[in-house]
Amino acid sequence: MTRRVAFGFTLIELIAVLAIFALVSVMALQALTGAIRQRSAMTRIDDEAATLARALVMLRRDFDAAVPIAFHPPQSDPEPALAPQPEAGRVALSIGGHPQLPGEPGAGLARVIWRHDPVERTLTRQVWPVLNPARGDLIGPERVILDGIAGLEFEPRGEWPEREQNLSSLPEGFEVSIATDRYGTLDLVVAR
């Protein structure tokens, strides 16, 4: 009697191959899931960093553009070119180079108000498009620039001799500190 030689795989060999294939597939799926999760986390962090960078650039640009011109609100006494109100978490300043659409009144001068809202924990920016507004409704909306803000502090730097006598005077420089929940305290120093 002759023995037949079996060709192919046995059942045990097929089960072993399928088990190895399943194990490799699970490992590949976990690696892919981890990469997707990491990508979404990195995208979120990148978006937060971009928002912070835009806010700091906007703040620096406003303080770089500060002009020594008093602000004359409607139906009120003139305010200094730079009016910090630390107890209110607010800094208001007159700026030059404010963009305007053709046909809009004004000379590119504006009043910018930066304010920290301790309840909402936000940093907001509001703009008067002119320094001598005729009506109170000309002020722009208060826009949220940053979330997660614990505080806003302003400190004039250098000489500011005419502070009390001249509403149009400005210090030689400014230091603005923003206390954030995520990044700690961020200091911005601007010299004129």
Short mmCIF file of C-alpha atoms in Angstrom, two decimals, residues 4-177:
data_model
loop_
_atom_site.label_atom_id
_atom_site.label_comp_id
_atom_site.label_asym_id
_atom_site.label_seq_id
_atom_site.Cartn_x
_atom_site.Cartn_y
_atom_site.Cartn_z
CA ARG A 4 -0.54 9.54 -0.38
CA VAL A 5 1.42 12.66 0.17
CA ALA A 6 -0.78 15.49 1.43
CA PHE A 7 -0.43 18.82 -0.27
CA GLY A 8 -1.47 22.14 1.35
CA PHE A 9 -1.79 23.31 4.91
CA THR A 10 -3.23 21.54 7.86
CA LEU A 11 -6.03 23.06 9.89
CA ILE A 12 -3.63 23.91 12.73
CA GLU A 13 -1.32 25.77 10.35
CA LEU A 14 -4.23 27.80 8.92
CA ILE A 15 -5.45 28.76 12.41
CA ALA A 16 -1.92 29.83 13.40
CA VAL A 17 -1.60 32.01 10.27
CA LEU A 18 -5.01 33.61 10.88
CA ALA A 19 -4.12 34.31 14.53
CA ILE A 20 -0.85 35.98 13.52
CA PHE A 21 -2.64 38.01 10.82
CA ALA A 22 -5.29 39.12 13.34
CA LEU A 23 -2.60 40.15 15.83
CA VAL A 24 -0.74 42.20 13.21
CA SER A 25 -4.04 43.80 12.10
CA VAL A 26 -4.92 44.82 15.68
CA MET A 27 -1.46 46.33 16.16
CA ALA A 28 -1.77 48.27 12.89
CA LEU A 29 -5.24 49.53 13.86
CA GLN A 30 -3.97 50.71 17.25
CA ALA A 31 -1.05 52.53 15.61
CA LEU A 32 -3.40 54.21 13.13
CA THR A 33 -5.86 55.21 15.88
CA GLY A 34 -2.99 56.64 17.95
CA ALA A 35 -1.72 58.64 14.98
CA ILE A 36 -5.19 60.08 14.33
CA ARG A 37 -5.64 60.97 18.00
CA GLN A 38 -2.19 62.59 18.10
CA ARG A 39 -2.95 64.55 14.94
CA SER A 40 -6.18 65.97 16.37
CA ALA A 41 -4.40 66.92 19.63
CA MET A 42 -1.59 68.62 17.70
CA THR A 43 -4.11 70.48 15.53
CA ARG A 44 -5.91 71.75 18.65
CA ILE A 45 -2.63 72.87 20.25
CA ASP A 46 -1.55 74.54 17.00
CA ASP A 47 -4.88 76.41 16.78
CA GLU A 48 -4.53 77.61 20.39
CA ALA A 49 -0.96 78.79 19.77
CA ALA A 50 -2.03 80.60 16.59
CA THR A 51 -4.85 82.36 18.47
CA LEU A 52 -2.42 83.43 21.19
CA ALA A 53 0.10 84.66 18.61
CA ARG A 54 -2.58 86.69 16.79
CA ALA A 55 -3.71 88.27 20.07
CA LEU A 56 -0.16 89.22 21.09
CA VAL A 57 0.55 90.66 17.64
CA MET A 58 -2.67 92.69 17.80
CA LEU A 59 -1.82 93.97 21.29
CA ARG A 60 1.75 94.85 20.28
CA ARG A 61 0.53 96.57 17.10
CA ASP A 62 -1.92 98.70 19.10
CA PHE A 63 0.74 99.81 21.57
CA ASP A 64 3.26 100.41 18.76
CA ALA A 65 0.69 102.65 17.06
CA ALA A 66 -0.06 104.73 20.18
CA VAL A 67 -0.29 108.44 19.40
CA PRO A 68 -0.20 111.37 21.84
CA ILE A 69 -3.70 112.66 21.07
CA ALA A 70 -6.45 112.93 23.68
CA PHE A 71 -9.79 111.18 23.15
CA HIS A 72 -12.99 113.26 23.26
CA PRO A 73 -15.94 110.94 23.99
CA PRO A 74 -19.43 112.20 23.12
CA GLN A 75 -21.08 114.28 25.85
CA SER A 76 -18.13 113.85 28.22
CA ASP A 77 -14.80 115.32 29.31
CA PRO A 78 -11.67 114.49 27.30
CA GLU A 79 -9.72 111.37 28.26
CA PRO A 80 -5.92 111.01 28.16
CA ALA A 81 -4.23 109.48 25.12
CA LEU A 82 -3.38 106.57 27.41
CA ALA A 83 -5.88 105.73 30.13
CA PRO A 84 -5.02 102.67 32.21
CA GLN A 85 -7.66 101.60 34.72
CA PRO A 86 -6.03 98.76 36.67
CA GLU A 87 -8.95 98.30 39.06
CA ALA A 88 -11.24 97.67 36.09
CA GLY A 89 -8.70 95.52 34.22
CA ARG A 90 -8.87 98.00 31.36
CA VAL A 91 -6.43 99.97 29.19
CA ALA A 92 -7.59 102.52 26.62
CA LEU A 93 -5.26 104.24 24.16
CA SER A 94 -5.36 106.42 21.08
CA ILE A 95 -3.76 104.85 18.00
CA GLY A 96 -2.76 105.98 14.54
CA GLY A 97 -2.74 104.00 11.32
CA HIS A 98 -6.19 102.55 11.91
CA PRO A 99 -7.45 101.02 8.64
CA GLN A 100 -10.43 102.74 7.06
CA LEU A 101 -12.62 102.00 4.08
CA PRO A 102 -12.89 104.66 1.36
CA GLY A 103 -15.52 107.23 2.25
CA GLU A 104 -15.33 106.67 6.01
CA PRO A 105 -14.77 109.76 8.15
CA GLY A 106 -11.61 110.23 10.15
CA ALA A 107 -7.89 110.41 9.62
CA GLY A 108 -6.88 106.86 10.49
CA LEU A 109 -6.95 107.63 14.22
CA ALA A 110 -8.91 105.45 16.62
CA ARG A 111 -9.43 104.66 20.29
CA VAL A 112 -8.75 101.07 21.34
CA ILE A 113 -9.98 99.61 24.62
CA TRP A 114 -8.48 96.35 25.93
CA ARG A 115 -10.42 94.85 28.84
CA HIS A 116 -10.17 91.76 31.03
CA ASP A 117 -13.52 90.28 32.06
CA PRO A 118 -12.87 88.36 35.31
CA VAL A 119 -16.25 86.60 35.23
CA GLU A 120 -15.98 85.28 31.67
CA ARG A 121 -12.17 85.03 31.95
CA THR A 122 -11.70 86.70 28.57
CA LEU A 123 -9.60 89.47 27.04
CA THR A 124 -11.67 91.75 24.82
CA ARG A 125 -10.91 94.58 22.39
CA GLN A 126 -13.23 97.39 21.42
CA VAL A 127 -12.60 100.24 18.96
CA TRP A 128 -13.89 103.77 18.52
CA PRO A 129 -13.15 104.48 14.82
CA VAL A 130 -12.48 108.20 15.51
CA LEU A 131 -11.03 110.21 18.39
CA ASN A 132 -13.84 112.80 18.36
CA PRO A 133 -17.03 110.75 17.96
CA ALA A 134 -20.24 112.75 17.63
CA ARG A 135 -22.45 109.89 18.82
CA GLY A 136 -22.05 107.11 21.36
CA ASP A 137 -23.24 104.44 18.92
CA LEU A 138 -20.07 104.78 16.81
CA ILE A 139 -18.16 102.48 19.15
CA GLY A 140 -17.56 99.04 17.69
CA PRO A 141 -18.61 95.80 19.36
CA GLU A 142 -16.52 94.32 22.15
CA ARG A 143 -14.75 91.33 20.57
CA VAL A 144 -13.32 88.43 22.53
CA ILE A 145 -9.65 88.06 21.59
CA LEU A 146 -8.54 85.40 24.12
CA ASP A 147 -10.20 82.94 26.50
CA GLY A 148 -8.80 81.57 29.74
CA ILE A 149 -7.42 84.91 30.94
CA ALA A 150 -6.83 85.37 34.67
CA GLY A 151 -5.67 89.00 34.57
CA LEU A 152 -4.47 92.02 32.62
CA GLU A 153 -1.92 94.45 34.03
CA PHE A 154 -0.41 97.55 32.48
CA GLU A 155 2.70 99.41 33.59
CA PRO A 156 4.15 102.50 31.89
CA ARG A 157 7.93 102.33 31.42
CA GLY A 158 10.50 105.10 31.28
CA GLU A 159 9.82 108.81 31.61
CA TRP A 160 6.28 110.17 31.62
CA PRO A 161 6.77 113.65 33.09
CA GLU A 162 3.64 115.43 31.78
CA ARG A 163 1.23 112.70 32.78
CA GLU A 164 -0.97 114.88 35.01
CA GLN A 165 -0.72 118.17 33.10
CA ASN A 166 -0.99 117.00 29.48
CA LEU A 167 -3.74 114.59 28.38
CA SER A 168 -1.85 113.96 25.14
CA SER A 169 1.38 112.73 26.70
CA LEU A 170 2.63 109.16 26.50
CA PRO A 171 5.35 107.29 28.41
CA GLU A 172 8.55 106.14 26.70
CA GLY A 173 7.36 102.55 26.77
CA PHE A 174 4.75 100.13 28.00
CA GLU A 175 4.68 96.75 29.70
CA VAL A 176 1.52 94.69 29.44
CA SER A 177 1.18 91.45 31.42
#
